[in-house]
mmCIF file of C-alpha atoms in Angstrom:
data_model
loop_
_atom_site.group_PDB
_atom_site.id
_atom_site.type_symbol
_atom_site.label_atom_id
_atom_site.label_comp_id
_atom_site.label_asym_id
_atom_site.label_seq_id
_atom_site.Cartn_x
_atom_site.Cartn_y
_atom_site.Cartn_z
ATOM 1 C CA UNK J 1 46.676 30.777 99.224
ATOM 2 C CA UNK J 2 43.164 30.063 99.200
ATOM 3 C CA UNK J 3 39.783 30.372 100.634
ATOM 4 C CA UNK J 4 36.613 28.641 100.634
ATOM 5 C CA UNK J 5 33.053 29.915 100.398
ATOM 6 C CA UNK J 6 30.642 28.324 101.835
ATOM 7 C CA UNK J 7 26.826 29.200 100.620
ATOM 8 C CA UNK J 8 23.853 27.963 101.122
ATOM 9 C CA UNK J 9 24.246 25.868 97.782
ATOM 10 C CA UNK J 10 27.511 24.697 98.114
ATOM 11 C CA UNK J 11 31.107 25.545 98.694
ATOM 12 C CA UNK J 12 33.643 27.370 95.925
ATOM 13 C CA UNK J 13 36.905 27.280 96.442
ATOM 14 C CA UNK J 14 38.912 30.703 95.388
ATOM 15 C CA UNK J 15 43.001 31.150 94.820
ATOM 16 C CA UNK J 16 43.722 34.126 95.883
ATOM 17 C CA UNK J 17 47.153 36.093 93.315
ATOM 18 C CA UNK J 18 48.569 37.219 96.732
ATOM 19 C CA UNK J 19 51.540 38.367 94.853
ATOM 20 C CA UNK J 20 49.949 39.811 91.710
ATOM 21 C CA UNK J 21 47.953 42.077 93.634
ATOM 22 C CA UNK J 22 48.895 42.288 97.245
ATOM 23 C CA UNK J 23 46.542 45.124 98.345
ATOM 24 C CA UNK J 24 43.482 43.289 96.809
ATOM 25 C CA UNK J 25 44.647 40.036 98.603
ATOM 26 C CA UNK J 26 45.403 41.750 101.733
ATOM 27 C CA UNK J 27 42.026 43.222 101.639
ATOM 28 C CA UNK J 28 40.118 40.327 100.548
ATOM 29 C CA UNK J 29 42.093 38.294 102.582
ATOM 30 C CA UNK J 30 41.163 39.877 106.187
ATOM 31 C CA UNK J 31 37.727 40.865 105.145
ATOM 32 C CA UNK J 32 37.184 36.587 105.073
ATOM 33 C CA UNK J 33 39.286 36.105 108.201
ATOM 34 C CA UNK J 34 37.052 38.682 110.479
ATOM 35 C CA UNK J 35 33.872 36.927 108.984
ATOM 36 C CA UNK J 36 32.706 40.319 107.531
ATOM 37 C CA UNK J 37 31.382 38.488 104.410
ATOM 38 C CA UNK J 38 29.531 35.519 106.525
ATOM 39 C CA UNK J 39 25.827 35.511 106.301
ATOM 40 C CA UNK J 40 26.302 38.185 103.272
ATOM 41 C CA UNK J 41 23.610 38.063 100.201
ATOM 42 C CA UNK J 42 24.782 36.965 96.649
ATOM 43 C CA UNK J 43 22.662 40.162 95.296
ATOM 44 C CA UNK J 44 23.711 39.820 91.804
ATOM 45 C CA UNK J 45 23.437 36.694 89.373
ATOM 46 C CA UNK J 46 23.022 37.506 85.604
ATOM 47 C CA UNK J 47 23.514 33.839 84.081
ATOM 48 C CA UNK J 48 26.265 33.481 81.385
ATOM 49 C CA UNK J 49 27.993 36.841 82.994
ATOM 50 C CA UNK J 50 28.835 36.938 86.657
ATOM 51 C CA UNK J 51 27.346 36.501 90.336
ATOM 52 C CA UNK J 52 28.216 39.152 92.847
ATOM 53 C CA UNK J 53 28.338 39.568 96.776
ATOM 54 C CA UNK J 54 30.366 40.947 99.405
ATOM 55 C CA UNK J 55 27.861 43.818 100.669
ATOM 56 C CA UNK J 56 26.401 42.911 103.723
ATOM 57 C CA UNK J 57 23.385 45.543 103.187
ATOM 58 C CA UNK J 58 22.416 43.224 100.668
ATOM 59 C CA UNK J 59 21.711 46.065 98.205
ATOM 60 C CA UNK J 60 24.372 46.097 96.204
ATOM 61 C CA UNK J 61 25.721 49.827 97.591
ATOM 62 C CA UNK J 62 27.654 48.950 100.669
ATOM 63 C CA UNK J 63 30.670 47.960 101.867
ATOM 64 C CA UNK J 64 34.023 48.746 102.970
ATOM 65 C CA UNK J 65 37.674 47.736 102.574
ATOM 66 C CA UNK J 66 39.470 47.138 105.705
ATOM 67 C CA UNK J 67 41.136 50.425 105.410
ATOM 68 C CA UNK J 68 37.616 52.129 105.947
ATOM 69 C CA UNK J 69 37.980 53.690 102.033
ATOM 70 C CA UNK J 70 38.052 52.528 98.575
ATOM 71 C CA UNK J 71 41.253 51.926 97.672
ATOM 72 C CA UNK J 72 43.011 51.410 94.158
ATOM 73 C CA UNK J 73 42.526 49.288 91.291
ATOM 74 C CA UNK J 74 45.385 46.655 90.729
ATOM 75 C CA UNK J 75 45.505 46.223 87.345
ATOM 76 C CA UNK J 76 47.748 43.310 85.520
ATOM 77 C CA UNK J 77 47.421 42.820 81.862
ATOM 78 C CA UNK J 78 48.514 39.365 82.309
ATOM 79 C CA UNK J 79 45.500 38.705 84.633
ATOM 80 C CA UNK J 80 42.032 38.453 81.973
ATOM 81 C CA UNK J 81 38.660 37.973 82.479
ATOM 82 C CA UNK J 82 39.254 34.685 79.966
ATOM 83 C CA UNK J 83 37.130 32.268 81.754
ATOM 84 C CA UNK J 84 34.576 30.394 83.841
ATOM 85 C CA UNK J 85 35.665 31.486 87.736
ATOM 86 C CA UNK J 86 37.738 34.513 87.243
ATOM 87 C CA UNK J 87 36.887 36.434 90.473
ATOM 88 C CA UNK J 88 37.597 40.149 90.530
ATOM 89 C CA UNK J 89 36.991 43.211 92.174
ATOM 90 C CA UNK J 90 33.436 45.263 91.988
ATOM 91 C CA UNK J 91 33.506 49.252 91.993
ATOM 92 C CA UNK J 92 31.841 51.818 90.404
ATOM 93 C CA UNK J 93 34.893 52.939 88.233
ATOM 94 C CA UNK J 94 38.933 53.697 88.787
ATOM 95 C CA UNK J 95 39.966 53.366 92.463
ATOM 96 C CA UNK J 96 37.171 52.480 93.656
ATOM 97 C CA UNK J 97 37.022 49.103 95.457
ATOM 98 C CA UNK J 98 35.464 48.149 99.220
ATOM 99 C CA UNK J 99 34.435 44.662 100.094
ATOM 100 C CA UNK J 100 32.425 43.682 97.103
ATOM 101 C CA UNK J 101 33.612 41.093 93.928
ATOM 102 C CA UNK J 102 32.102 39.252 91.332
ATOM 103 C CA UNK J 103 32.843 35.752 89.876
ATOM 104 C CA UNK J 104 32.674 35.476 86.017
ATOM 105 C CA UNK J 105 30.381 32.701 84.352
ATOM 106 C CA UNK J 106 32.533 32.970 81.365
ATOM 107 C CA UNK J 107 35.511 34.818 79.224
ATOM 108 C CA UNK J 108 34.327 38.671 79.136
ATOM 109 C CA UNK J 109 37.453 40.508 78.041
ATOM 110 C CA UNK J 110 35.120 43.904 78.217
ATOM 111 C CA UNK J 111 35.938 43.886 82.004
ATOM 112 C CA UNK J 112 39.798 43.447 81.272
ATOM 113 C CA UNK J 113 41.624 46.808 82.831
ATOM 114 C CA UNK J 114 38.368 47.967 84.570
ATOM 115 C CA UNK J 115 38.125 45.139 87.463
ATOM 116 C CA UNK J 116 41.054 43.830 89.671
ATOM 117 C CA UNK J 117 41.380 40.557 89.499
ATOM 118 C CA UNK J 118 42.712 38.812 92.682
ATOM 119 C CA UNK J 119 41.591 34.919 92.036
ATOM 120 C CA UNK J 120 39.714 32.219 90.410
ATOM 121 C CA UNK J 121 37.723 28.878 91.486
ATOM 122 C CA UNK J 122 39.650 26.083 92.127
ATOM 123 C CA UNK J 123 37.310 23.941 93.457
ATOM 124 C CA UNK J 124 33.171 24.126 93.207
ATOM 125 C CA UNK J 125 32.045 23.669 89.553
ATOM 126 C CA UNK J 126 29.052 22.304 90.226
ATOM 127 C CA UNK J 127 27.887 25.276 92.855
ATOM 128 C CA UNK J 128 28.785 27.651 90.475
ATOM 129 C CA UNK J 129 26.376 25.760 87.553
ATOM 130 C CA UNK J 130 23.743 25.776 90.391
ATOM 131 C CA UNK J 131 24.427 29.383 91.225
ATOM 132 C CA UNK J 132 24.380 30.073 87.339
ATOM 133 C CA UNK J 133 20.818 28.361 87.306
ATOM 134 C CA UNK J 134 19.059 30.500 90.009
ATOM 135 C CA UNK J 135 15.975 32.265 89.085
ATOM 136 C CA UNK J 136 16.386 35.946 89.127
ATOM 137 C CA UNK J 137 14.072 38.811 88.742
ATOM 138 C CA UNK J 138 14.290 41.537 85.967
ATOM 139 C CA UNK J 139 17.213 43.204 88.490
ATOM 140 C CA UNK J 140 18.986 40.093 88.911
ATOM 141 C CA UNK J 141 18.701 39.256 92.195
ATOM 142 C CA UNK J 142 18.320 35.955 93.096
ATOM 143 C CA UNK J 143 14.109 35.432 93.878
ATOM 144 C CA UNK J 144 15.531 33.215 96.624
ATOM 145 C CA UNK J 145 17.885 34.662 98.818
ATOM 146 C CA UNK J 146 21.523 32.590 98.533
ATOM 147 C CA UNK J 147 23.969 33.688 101.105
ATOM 148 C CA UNK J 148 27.273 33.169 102.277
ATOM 149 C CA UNK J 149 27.319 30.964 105.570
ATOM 150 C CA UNK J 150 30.812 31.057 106.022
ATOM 151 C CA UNK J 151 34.517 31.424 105.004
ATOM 152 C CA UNK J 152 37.517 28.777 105.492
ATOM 153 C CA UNK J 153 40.581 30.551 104.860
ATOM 154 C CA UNK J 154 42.635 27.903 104.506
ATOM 155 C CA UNK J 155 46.752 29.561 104.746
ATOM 156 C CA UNK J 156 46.720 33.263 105.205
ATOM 157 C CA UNK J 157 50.758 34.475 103.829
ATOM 158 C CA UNK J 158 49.499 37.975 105.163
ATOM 159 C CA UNK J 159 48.847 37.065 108.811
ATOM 160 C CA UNK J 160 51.766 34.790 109.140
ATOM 161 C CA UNK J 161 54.207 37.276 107.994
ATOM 162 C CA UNK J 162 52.845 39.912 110.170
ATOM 163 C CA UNK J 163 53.018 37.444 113.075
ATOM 164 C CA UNK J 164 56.909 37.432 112.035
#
């Protein structure tokens, strides 16, 4: 299963662990389908760490699952934050993801058991070095704005098998 981003500086394409973490995947998963992430800011970009989106305020404080609530973390131990692409859940502690993720410029095994992870770039190296390059101010946001202009989901396990 996988989807592809397509920003304003090029496209990533993301794998999506449907079966390691089926509520984060399910979630995810619809959230690209309805287009709730198109047109959405990358607000957060700290080079050599991770970029972040999936708000559509833009601030960094919104967003919902499609279940209207945060709902819980999905923890694997075999799943790490070990390298360049890892993408993974945002929240502001236990149980407490929406819409927004974050995709890692590198390993950072401080994040491991505090972030579902739910995929990783497949596809899209060379956006993510431009993303990586952007010039931020002291917050991190991009100065220029970088958004999402759309989502390709290219097989989606969930709708077909609700369709059964």
């Amino acid at each position: 299963m996988s989807v592809t981003f397509h920003t304003d500086l090029g496209d990533l394409k993301i794998e999506v662990f449907c079966e390691a973490v089926p509520k984060t995947a399910e979630n995810f998963l619809a959230l690209c389908a309805s287009g709730y992430y198109d047109n959405v800011l990358i607000h957060r970009n700290i080079k050599g760490f991770i970029f972040q989106l999936g708000d559509p305020t833009g601030t960094g404080k919104g967003g919902n699952s499609i279940w209207g609530e945060p709902f819980e973390d999905e923890i694997r131990p075999a799943l790490r934050h070990n390298s360049r692409g890892v993408v993974s859940m945002a929240n502001s502690g236990p149980g407490t993801n929406g819409s927004q993720f974050f995709v890692t410029y590198g390993s950072h095994p401080h994040l491991d058991g505090r972030n579902t992870i739910f995929g990783r770039v497949i596809a899209g190296e060379e956006t993510l070095d431009t993303l990586e390059a952007v010039e931020v101010d002291m917050k991190g946001r991009p100065r220029k704005e970088i958004r999402v202009k759309g989502v390709t989901v290219h097989a989606n396990p969930i709708a077909d098998a609700s369709e059964e």
